[in-house]
Amino acid sequence: MKTLNSLLVITVIALLMSCDAKEVNLYPSFTHTAEVVVNQEGAYDEAIDIFVSEISEAIADLDTDGGILDVMIEGMFLEVTPNAASGVPENSASRTTSSIVLTDWNGGEHLLIEDLSIELTEVTQEVNLQSSLRKAGVKQFRDILFAIAQNDIPAGKEKVGVRLTGSPTPSGSYINAELKLKIKIVVEYKTDI
Amino acid sequence: MEKLKLFFAVCLSVMLLPRPAVSQDIEELLSKYTSENGEKYMQPFADAFSANLNSGLFHNAKLKKMGFQIYLGLETQMAVIPSSQKTMTATTEGDFFPKKSVDGVPTVFGPTDGLKVEDDQSGTVYAFPGGLDIGSMPMATPQLTIGSVFGTNLTFRYAGTNKLEDVGKISLFGWGVRHSVDQYLPLPVNLALGYYNQKFSVGEYIDASSSLISLQTSYSIPVVTFYGGLGYEMGSMSLSYTYEDADTNEQTSINFDLTPSNKIKLTGGFGINLGPVNFHAEYNLAKQSSISAGLGIGFGDK
C-alpha cells in the first residue's frame, strides 16, 4: 500500500509539472434595457437617456480587471407591449413605422434604424432589429460604449441618448404602447488564468 | 460557479492548475457553450482523455500458463493534440442574427484568442470564446498486473481522492483481463487477447468510461521485449454543469454526452528489462494518437 501511495505522490508531482499559466481573451456580456411609453395620437418623438453610470456599473459587474480590449454589440431588440399606460385611450394603431437614432455626447445624431414597420399585436412581442440596423450607427454606438469602458468620457458628459420617432397606421390612430430597447453588449478583455 | 467547477474538473483532467482568483473569468469562458457548440468545443478533450486511458495497459503478451507473475508500475500517457483538434466549425448562437456557420473556431485545446464574427450589414458582432492553447494532454496512473491462472492475468488501475474542495470526489478505477492465445497455438511470438474497462469521475461534473478490446503480441530477446497490438476502443464521457443566465439569473442544467472518436488503434512499443525493473515505451496510432511510457517492478513478467 505504501508503494501505491508513493506512486500517487509521483503522479501528482508529474501533474503539477505540466501546469502552465495562460493568457486568455474572455467575452462576458450583459443586456442594457431602456424603455419609453408612447401614449399619444399620431406621430411621436420620444427620447431615452442612456446614462454612463448605468453602463459603467454593468461593466464593473463583469469583473474585467480593467483590461478591456473591445466592446461589441451582439444584438438589439425592441420589446413592444401594447396598452402599457392606464387611464388613457387604448391602443388603436395596428402598426407603427419607427426610426431609432443614437444621440452622441455632443447631440450629434446617428441613424440606427430607419422606417421599420412594426405590427402592434395585442400581446407583448420582441422585434429583432438586427436585419434593419445601420452599420455606421452601430459602430458609433460601439465607440461610445468603448469610451465608457475605458473611462474616456468627454468632460462633463453623463449620458448619451436614443430617440424613437414614428407614426401609427392607420394615420392619426392612438398609440398606447411601451417600447423597450434591449441591447446585448459583449466586452472583450484579456486575463491570466 | 457550476461552470467554474466543471472547468476545474476539466483542468484537473488536463493537468492544469486552477487558480481561485479567476472564477469569474472561467465562468465566462464556458458561458456561451450551452448546446451543440459546447459538445464540439469539448469533443477533443473526450478524444484525448480516452486515448490516454487506453494507452499503456500492457507491455508484453507473455503469460505463464500457471505461475506467479506480477508487475507494479507507474504508467504515463500523453495525447499529442493535432491541429485539426484545435479548431471546429461552429454556429453563432444567442441574440446574433442571422445565424452564421464559421470555420476555425477554437476548441478547448485551441488558441486562447477567441474569434469575432461581424455581420457586414448591421455591424453587430458575435464572439466565440478561445481555448486553453494546449498542445498535449498528459496523464499518469499507477497500475498492477497479476497472474497467471490458466494463462490468464488481471490488470488494475486506481487513483483518486476522497473529496476535493469545489469539485468533490475524483476517482479512476480500471480493470482488465487477458488470456494467452499462444498456449494453444505453436507461434514464434507471444499472443494474447485482452479486455479492459476503466471509469473516471470528477464529482458531478465528469463521468467517463472507456473500454478496449486488444489483440496483443510480443517477442523477447535478452533485456529487450518488442510488443504491439491491434485494439478496438469504446467509450463515453458525460460533462454536466448548471448554466446561469447573467441577465435573468435563470439556471439551466447543461449536459454534454460525448463519444470519443477513437475506434481502431495500433500499438507498437518496446520494453527494457533490467532484473525486476522494467521500462517500456509505446506509440498508439489512432485518430487521436498517444504516446506512453511506464516504469515498474515485475517478477515473472518479461
Coordinates of C-alpha atoms in Angstrom, one line a residue:
Chain A
M1 CA 0.0 0.0 0.0
K2 CA 2.9 2.3 0.7
T3 CA 4.2 1.7 -2.8
L4 CA 0.8 2.7 -4.2
N5 CA 0.8 5.9 -2.1
S6 CA 4.3 6.7 -3.3
L7 CA 3.2 6.3 -6.9
L8 CA 0.3 8.6 -6.3
V9 CA 2.7 11.3 -4.9
I10 CA 4.8 10.9 -8.1
T11 CA 1.7 11.2 -10.2
V12 CA 0.6 14.4 -8.5
I13 CA 4.1 15.8 -9.0
A14 CA 4.0 14.9 -12.6
L15 CA 0.7 16.6 -13.0
L16 CA 1.8 19.8 -11.3
M17 CA 4.9 20.0 -13.5
S18 CA 2.8 20.2 -16.6
C19 CA 0.8 23.2 -15.3
D20 CA 1.2 26.4 -17.2
A21 CA -0.3 29.9 -16.8
K22 CA -2.3 31.0 -19.8
E23 CA -3.3 34.4 -21.0
V24 CA -6.8 34.2 -22.5
N25 CA -9.4 36.6 -24.0
L26 CA -12.8 36.4 -22.4
Y27 CA -16.1 37.7 -23.7
P28 CA -18.7 38.3 -20.9
S29 CA -21.9 40.1 -21.8
F30 CA -24.8 42.0 -20.4
T31 CA -28.1 43.3 -21.7
H32 CA -28.8 47.0 -21.3
T33 CA -32.5 48.0 -21.4
A34 CA -34.1 51.4 -21.9
E35 CA -37.8 52.0 -22.3
V36 CA -40.3 54.6 -23.1
V37 CA -44.1 54.6 -23.1
V38 CA -45.7 56.1 -26.2
N39 CA -49.1 57.4 -25.3
Q40 CA -50.5 59.8 -27.9
E41 CA -52.4 60.3 -31.1
G42 CA -50.5 60.4 -34.4
A43 CA -46.7 60.8 -34.9
Y44 CA -44.4 60.5 -31.9
D45 CA -40.9 61.6 -31.0
E46 CA -39.5 60.1 -27.7
A47 CA -36.1 60.3 -26.2
I48 CA -34.5 57.7 -23.9
D49 CA -31.4 58.5 -21.9
I50 CA -28.6 56.1 -21.6
F51 CA -26.5 57.1 -18.5
V52 CA -22.8 56.5 -18.4
S53 CA -23.1 55.3 -14.8
E54 CA -25.5 52.5 -15.7
I55 CA -23.2 51.2 -18.4
S56 CA -20.1 51.6 -16.2
E57 CA -21.8 49.7 -13.3
A58 CA -22.8 46.9 -15.7
I59 CA -19.2 46.6 -17.0
A60 CA -17.8 46.7 -13.5
D61 CA -20.1 43.8 -12.5
L62 CA -18.3 41.7 -15.1
D63 CA -15.0 41.9 -13.1
T64 CA -12.8 42.5 -16.1
D65 CA -9.9 43.9 -14.0
G66 CA -9.9 47.0 -16.3
G67 CA -8.0 45.4 -19.2
I68 CA -10.8 45.8 -21.8
L69 CA -9.8 45.3 -25.4
D70 CA -13.1 45.9 -27.2
V71 CA -16.8 46.4 -26.7
M72 CA -19.2 44.9 -29.2
I73 CA -23.0 44.9 -29.8
E74 CA -24.2 41.4 -30.4
G75 CA -27.8 42.1 -30.8
M76 CA -30.6 44.7 -30.5
F77 CA -34.2 44.1 -29.8
L78 CA -37.4 46.2 -29.4
E79 CA -39.9 44.8 -27.0
V80 CA -43.4 46.2 -27.7
T81 CA -46.1 46.0 -25.0
P82 CA -49.5 47.4 -26.0
N83 CA -51.7 49.3 -23.7
A84 CA -48.9 49.9 -21.2
A85 CA -50.4 53.2 -20.0
S86 CA -53.6 53.2 -17.9
G87 CA -56.2 55.9 -17.7
V88 CA -55.7 56.8 -21.3
P89 CA -57.3 55.6 -24.6
E90 CA -56.5 52.0 -25.6
N91 CA -54.1 51.4 -28.4
S92 CA -55.9 51.7 -31.8
A93 CA -53.0 51.5 -34.1
S94 CA -52.4 48.3 -36.0
R95 CA -48.8 49.0 -36.7
T96 CA -46.2 51.8 -36.5
T97 CA -43.3 52.8 -38.7
S98 CA -40.4 53.7 -36.5
S99 CA -36.9 55.1 -36.7
I100 CA -34.3 54.9 -34.0
V101 CA -31.5 57.4 -33.7
L102 CA -28.4 57.4 -31.4
T103 CA -27.6 60.8 -29.9
D104 CA -23.9 61.1 -29.1
W105 CA -22.0 63.2 -26.4
N106 CA -22.4 66.4 -28.4
G107 CA -26.0 65.9 -29.6
G108 CA -24.9 64.5 -33.0
E109 CA -27.4 62.0 -34.4
H110 CA -26.5 58.7 -35.9
L111 CA -29.2 56.5 -37.6
L112 CA -29.6 53.0 -36.1
I113 CA -32.9 52.0 -37.6
E114 CA -34.9 53.8 -40.4
D115 CA -38.6 53.3 -41.1
L116 CA -39.0 49.9 -39.6
S117 CA -42.6 48.7 -39.8
I118 CA -43.7 47.1 -36.5
E119 CA -47.0 45.3 -36.1
L120 CA -48.8 46.2 -32.9
T121 CA -50.4 43.0 -31.6
E122 CA -52.5 42.5 -28.5
V123 CA -49.7 40.8 -26.7
T124 CA -46.1 41.7 -25.9
Q125 CA -43.7 40.9 -28.8
E126 CA -40.0 41.2 -29.3
V127 CA -38.8 42.5 -32.6
N128 CA -35.3 41.6 -33.6
L129 CA -33.8 44.7 -35.1
Q130 CA -30.7 43.1 -36.5
S131 CA -31.7 42.9 -40.1
S132 CA -32.6 46.7 -40.1
L133 CA -29.6 48.0 -38.2
R134 CA -27.3 50.6 -39.9
K135 CA -23.7 49.7 -39.6
A136 CA -22.4 53.3 -39.2
G137 CA -24.8 53.9 -36.3
V138 CA -23.9 50.7 -34.6
K139 CA -20.2 51.5 -35.0
Q140 CA -20.8 54.9 -33.4
F141 CA -22.6 53.2 -30.5
R142 CA -19.7 50.8 -30.1
D143 CA -17.2 53.7 -29.9
I144 CA -19.3 55.3 -27.2
L145 CA -19.6 52.1 -25.2
F146 CA -15.8 51.5 -25.6
A147 CA -15.1 55.1 -24.3
I148 CA -17.3 54.4 -21.3
A149 CA -15.5 51.1 -20.7
Q150 CA -12.1 52.9 -20.9
N151 CA -13.4 55.7 -18.7
D152 CA -12.5 58.0 -21.6
I153 CA -15.6 60.2 -21.5
P154 CA -15.7 63.8 -22.6
A155 CA -15.6 66.2 -19.5
G156 CA -19.0 66.9 -18.0
K157 CA -20.9 64.3 -20.0
E158 CA -23.1 61.9 -18.1
K159 CA -25.3 60.4 -20.8
V160 CA -26.0 59.7 -24.4
G161 CA -29.4 59.0 -25.8
V162 CA -31.6 57.2 -28.2
R163 CA -34.5 58.9 -30.0
L164 CA -37.5 56.9 -31.2
T165 CA -39.6 58.6 -33.8
G166 CA -42.5 57.3 -35.8
S167 CA -46.1 57.3 -36.9
P168 CA -49.1 55.0 -36.5
T169 CA -51.1 53.1 -39.0
P170 CA -53.9 53.9 -39.7
S171 CA -52.8 57.5 -39.8
G172 CA -53.9 59.5 -36.8
S173 CA -54.7 56.5 -34.7
Y174 CA -53.9 56.4 -31.0
I175 CA -50.7 54.6 -29.9
N176 CA -50.6 53.3 -26.3
A177 CA -47.5 51.0 -26.0
E178 CA -44.3 50.6 -24.1
L179 CA -41.2 50.4 -26.4
K180 CA -38.3 48.7 -24.6
L181 CA -35.0 48.8 -26.4
K182 CA -32.7 45.9 -25.4
I183 CA -29.0 46.0 -26.3
K184 CA -26.8 42.9 -25.9
I185 CA -23.3 44.2 -25.2
V186 CA -20.2 42.0 -25.2
V187 CA -17.0 43.0 -23.6
E188 CA -13.6 41.6 -24.6
Y189 CA -10.8 41.5 -22.1
K190 CA -7.5 39.7 -21.5
T191 CA -6.6 37.9 -18.3
D192 CA -4.2 35.3 -16.9
I193 CA -5.5 32.0 -15.7
Chain B
M1 CA -19.9 28.8 -10.1
E2 CA -21.1 25.5 -11.5
K3 CA -19.2 26.3 -14.7
L4 CA -16.1 27.1 -12.7
K5 CA -16.4 23.7 -11.1
L6 CA -16.7 22.0 -14.5
F7 CA -13.7 23.9 -15.7
F8 CA -11.8 23.0 -12.5
A9 CA -12.7 19.4 -13.2
V10 CA -11.5 19.6 -16.8
C11 CA -8.4 21.3 -15.6
L12 CA -7.7 18.5 -13.2
S13 CA -8.1 16.1 -16.1
V14 CA -6.0 18.2 -18.5
M15 CA -3.4 18.5 -15.7
L16 CA -3.6 22.3 -15.4
L17 CA -3.6 24.1 -12.1
P18 CA -6.8 26.0 -11.5
R19 CA -6.5 29.4 -9.7
P20 CA -9.2 30.5 -7.5
A21 CA -8.8 34.2 -8.4
V22 CA -10.2 33.6 -11.9
S23 CA -13.5 32.1 -11.1
Q24 CA -15.5 34.8 -12.9
D25 CA -13.2 34.5 -15.9
I26 CA -13.7 30.8 -16.2
E27 CA -17.4 31.1 -15.9
E28 CA -17.3 33.5 -18.9
L29 CA -15.0 31.2 -20.9
L30 CA -17.7 28.5 -20.8
S31 CA -20.7 30.7 -20.6
K32 CA -21.6 30.6 -24.3
Y33 CA -21.4 26.8 -24.6
T34 CA -24.8 25.5 -23.8
S35 CA -25.7 23.5 -26.9
E36 CA -24.1 21.9 -30.0
N37 CA -21.1 24.3 -29.9
G38 CA -20.4 23.1 -26.4
E39 CA -20.2 19.5 -27.5
K40 CA -17.9 20.4 -30.3
Y41 CA -15.8 22.5 -28.0
M42 CA -15.2 19.6 -25.5
Q43 CA -15.0 16.7 -28.0
P44 CA -11.2 16.9 -28.4
F45 CA -10.9 16.6 -24.6
A46 CA -13.0 13.4 -24.7
D47 CA -10.9 12.1 -27.5
A48 CA -7.6 12.8 -25.8
F49 CA -8.7 11.6 -22.4
S50 CA -10.0 8.4 -23.8
A51 CA -6.8 7.8 -25.9
N52 CA -4.7 8.3 -22.7
L53 CA -6.9 5.9 -20.7
N54 CA -6.5 3.2 -23.3
S55 CA -2.7 3.5 -23.5
G56 CA 0.0 1.7 -21.5
L57 CA -2.3 -1.1 -20.5
F58 CA 0.2 -3.9 -21.5
H59 CA 3.9 -4.1 -22.3
N60 CA 4.1 -7.8 -23.4
A61 CA 1.9 -10.7 -24.3
K62 CA 3.8 -13.4 -22.5
L63 CA 1.6 -15.1 -19.9
K64 CA 2.5 -18.2 -17.9
K65 CA 0.0 -21.0 -18.1
M66 CA 0.3 -21.4 -14.4
G67 CA 2.6 -19.5 -12.1
F68 CA 3.1 -16.2 -10.3
Q69 CA 3.5 -13.1 -12.4
I70 CA 3.3 -9.6 -11.0
Y71 CA 4.0 -6.1 -12.3
L72 CA 3.5 -2.8 -10.4
G73 CA 4.4 0.4 -12.0
L74 CA 3.6 4.0 -13.0
E75 CA 2.2 4.4 -16.5
T76 CA 2.4 7.8 -18.1
Q77 CA 0.5 8.8 -21.2
M78 CA 0.4 11.8 -23.4
A79 CA -2.0 12.6 -26.2
V80 CA -0.4 15.0 -28.6
I81 CA -3.2 17.3 -29.8
P82 CA -3.2 17.6 -33.7
S83 CA -4.0 20.9 -35.2
S84 CA -7.3 19.5 -36.5
Q85 CA -8.5 19.1 -32.9
K86 CA -7.8 22.7 -32.0
T87 CA -10.5 24.3 -34.2
M88 CA -14.0 23.5 -35.1
T89 CA -16.9 24.7 -37.3
A90 CA -19.4 26.4 -35.1
T91 CA -22.7 28.3 -35.5
T92 CA -23.4 31.6 -33.9
E93 CA -25.9 31.4 -31.1
G94 CA -27.9 33.6 -28.8
D95 CA -29.1 37.0 -30.0
F96 CA -26.9 37.2 -33.1
F97 CA -28.9 37.3 -36.3
P98 CA -28.7 35.9 -39.0
K99 CA -27.0 32.7 -37.8
K100 CA -23.7 32.0 -39.4
S101 CA -21.6 28.9 -39.7
V102 CA -17.9 29.7 -39.0
D103 CA -14.7 27.7 -39.5
G104 CA -11.6 28.0 -37.4
V105 CA -13.4 28.5 -34.1
P106 CA -11.2 27.4 -31.1
T107 CA -11.9 24.2 -29.2
V108 CA -10.9 23.7 -25.6
F109 CA -7.4 22.9 -26.9
G110 CA -7.4 25.8 -29.4
P111 CA -5.8 29.2 -29.3
T112 CA -6.6 31.5 -26.4
D113 CA -7.8 34.3 -28.6
G114 CA -11.4 34.0 -29.4
L115 CA -12.9 34.5 -32.9
K116 CA -15.1 37.5 -33.6
V117 CA -17.6 37.5 -36.5
E118 CA -19.0 40.8 -37.7
D119 CA -22.2 41.0 -39.7
D120 CA -21.4 43.1 -42.7
Q121 CA -24.8 44.7 -42.9
S122 CA -25.6 45.6 -39.3
G123 CA -22.1 45.8 -37.7
T124 CA -23.1 43.6 -34.8
V125 CA -20.5 41.1 -33.6
Y126 CA -20.6 37.6 -32.3
A127 CA -17.6 36.4 -30.3
F128 CA -16.6 32.8 -29.9
P129 CA -14.5 32.2 -26.8
G130 CA -11.0 30.9 -27.2
G131 CA -9.4 27.7 -25.8
L132 CA -6.6 26.9 -23.5
D133 CA -3.8 26.6 -26.1
I134 CA -2.8 23.1 -25.1
G135 CA -0.5 21.1 -27.3
S136 CA -0.6 17.9 -25.4
M137 CA -2.5 16.2 -22.6
P138 CA -0.5 14.2 -20.1
M139 CA -1.8 11.7 -17.7
A140 CA -0.3 9.2 -15.2
T141 CA -1.8 6.2 -13.5
P142 CA -0.5 3.5 -11.1
Q143 CA -1.0 0.0 -12.5
L144 CA -0.9 -3.5 -11.1
T145 CA -0.9 -6.7 -13.2
I146 CA -1.1 -10.1 -11.5
G147 CA -1.5 -13.7 -12.7
S148 CA -1.4 -16.2 -14.1
V149 CA -4.0 -18.9 -13.8
F150 CA -4.7 -21.0 -16.9
G151 CA -2.8 -18.4 -18.9
T152 CA -5.0 -15.5 -17.6
N153 CA -4.0 -12.5 -15.7
L154 CA -5.7 -9.3 -14.3
T155 CA -4.7 -5.7 -14.5
F156 CA -5.9 -2.9 -12.2
R157 CA -5.6 0.9 -12.2
Y158 CA -6.7 3.1 -9.3
A159 CA -6.2 6.7 -8.4
G160 CA -8.4 9.1 -6.5
T161 CA -9.1 11.5 -3.7
N162 CA -11.8 11.4 -1.1
K163 CA -13.1 14.9 -1.6
L164 CA -11.6 17.9 -3.2
E165 CA -12.9 21.3 -2.5
D166 CA -15.2 22.7 -5.2
V167 CA -15.4 19.5 -7.3
G168 CA -15.9 16.6 -5.0
K169 CA -14.6 13.1 -5.2
I170 CA -12.2 12.2 -8.0
S171 CA -11.8 8.6 -8.9
L172 CA -10.2 6.5 -11.6
F173 CA -10.7 2.7 -11.5
G174 CA -9.9 0.3 -14.2
W175 CA -9.6 -3.4 -14.6
G176 CA -8.7 -5.7 -17.3
V177 CA -8.4 -9.4 -18.1
R178 CA -6.3 -11.1 -20.8
H179 CA -5.7 -14.6 -21.8
S180 CA -2.8 -16.2 -23.6
V181 CA -3.6 -17.4 -27.1
D182 CA -0.2 -18.8 -27.9
Q183 CA -0.6 -21.6 -25.3
Y184 CA -3.0 -23.2 -27.8
L185 CA -1.1 -22.4 -31.0
P186 CA 2.6 -23.0 -31.9
L187 CA 3.6 -19.4 -32.7
P188 CA 7.0 -17.8 -33.0
V189 CA 5.7 -14.9 -30.9
N190 CA 3.6 -14.5 -27.8
L191 CA -0.1 -13.7 -28.5
A192 CA -2.8 -12.7 -26.0
L193 CA -6.3 -11.3 -26.1
G194 CA -7.4 -8.7 -23.6
Y195 CA -10.3 -6.7 -22.5
Y196 CA -10.0 -3.6 -20.3
N197 CA -12.6 -1.3 -18.7
Q198 CA -12.0 2.0 -16.9
K199 CA -14.2 4.5 -15.2
F200 CA -13.2 8.1 -14.3
S201 CA -15.3 10.6 -12.5
V202 CA -14.9 14.1 -11.0
G203 CA -17.7 14.9 -8.6
E204 CA -21.0 15.5 -10.5
Y205 CA -19.2 17.2 -13.4
I206 CA -17.3 14.5 -15.4
D207 CA -18.3 10.9 -15.7
A208 CA -16.3 8.9 -18.3
S209 CA -15.9 5.3 -19.1
S210 CA -13.7 3.6 -21.6
S211 CA -13.2 0.0 -22.9
L212 CA -10.6 -1.6 -25.0
I213 CA -10.5 -5.0 -26.7
S214 CA -7.0 -5.7 -27.7
L215 CA -5.1 -8.4 -29.6
Q216 CA -1.5 -8.3 -28.2
T217 CA 1.8 -9.7 -29.3
S218 CA 5.3 -9.6 -28.1
Y219 CA 8.8 -11.0 -28.9
S220 CA 11.6 -11.0 -26.4
I221 CA 15.3 -11.2 -26.7
P222 CA 17.6 -10.8 -23.7
V223 CA 16.9 -7.5 -22.0
V224 CA 14.6 -6.2 -24.7
T225 CA 10.9 -7.0 -25.5
F226 CA 9.2 -5.8 -28.6
Y227 CA 5.4 -5.6 -28.4
G228 CA 2.4 -4.4 -30.3
G229 CA -1.3 -4.7 -30.6
L230 CA -4.4 -4.1 -32.5
G231 CA -7.2 -2.6 -30.4
Y232 CA -10.9 -1.6 -30.7
E233 CA -11.9 1.3 -28.4
M234 CA -15.3 2.2 -27.0
G235 CA -16.2 4.9 -24.5
S236 CA -18.4 7.7 -23.3
M237 CA -18.0 10.9 -21.4
S238 CA -20.7 13.0 -19.8
L239 CA -20.0 16.6 -18.8
S240 CA -22.5 18.4 -16.6
Y241 CA -22.9 21.8 -15.1
T242 CA -25.6 24.4 -14.3
Y243 CA -25.7 27.4 -16.6
E244 CA -26.9 30.7 -15.0
D245 CA -28.1 33.4 -17.3
A246 CA -26.3 36.6 -16.2
D247 CA -29.3 38.8 -17.1
T248 CA -32.1 36.8 -15.7
N249 CA -30.3 34.6 -13.1
E250 CA -32.3 31.7 -14.6
Q251 CA -30.5 28.4 -14.1
T252 CA -30.4 25.6 -16.7
S253 CA -28.8 22.2 -16.3
I254 CA -26.4 21.6 -19.2
N255 CA -25.3 18.1 -20.1
F256 CA -22.9 17.1 -22.9
D257 CA -22.8 13.4 -23.8
L258 CA -19.7 12.8 -25.8
T259 CA -18.5 9.7 -27.6
P260 CA -14.7 9.5 -28.0
S261 CA -13.8 9.3 -31.7
N262 CA -11.1 6.7 -31.5
K263 CA -12.2 3.2 -32.7
I264 CA -9.3 1.3 -34.1
K265 CA -5.8 1.7 -32.7
L266 CA -2.4 0.2 -33.5
T267 CA 0.2 -0.1 -30.8
G268 CA 3.9 -0.5 -31.2
G269 CA 6.5 -0.4 -28.4
F270 CA 9.5 -1.9 -26.7
G271 CA 10.4 -2.7 -23.1
I272 CA 13.8 -2.9 -21.4
N273 CA 14.1 -5.5 -18.6
L274 CA 16.9 -4.9 -16.1
G275 CA 16.3 -7.6 -13.5
P276 CA 13.0 -6.8 -11.8
V277 CA 12.9 -3.3 -13.2
N278 CA 11.0 -2.8 -16.5
F279 CA 10.9 0.3 -18.6
H280 CA 8.7 0.4 -21.6
A281 CA 7.5 3.0 -24.2
E282 CA 4.9 2.8 -27.0
Y283 CA 3.2 4.7 -29.6
N284 CA -0.5 4.3 -30.3
L285 CA -1.7 5.2 -33.8
A286 CA -5.3 6.2 -33.9
K287 CA -7.5 9.1 -34.9
Q288 CA -6.2 10.7 -31.6
S289 CA -2.8 9.2 -31.2
S290 CA -0.9 9.0 -28.0
I291 CA 2.5 8.0 -26.6
S292 CA 3.0 6.1 -23.4
A293 CA 5.9 5.2 -21.1
G294 CA 6.0 3.2 -17.9
L295 CA 8.4 2.2 -15.2
G296 CA 7.8 -0.5 -12.7
I297 CA 8.9 -3.6 -11.0
G298 CA 7.9 -7.1 -12.1
F299 CA 8.5 -10.7 -11.2
G300 CA 8.0 -13.4 -13.7
D301 CA 6.9 -10.7 -16.1
K302 CA 9.0 -10.2 -19.2

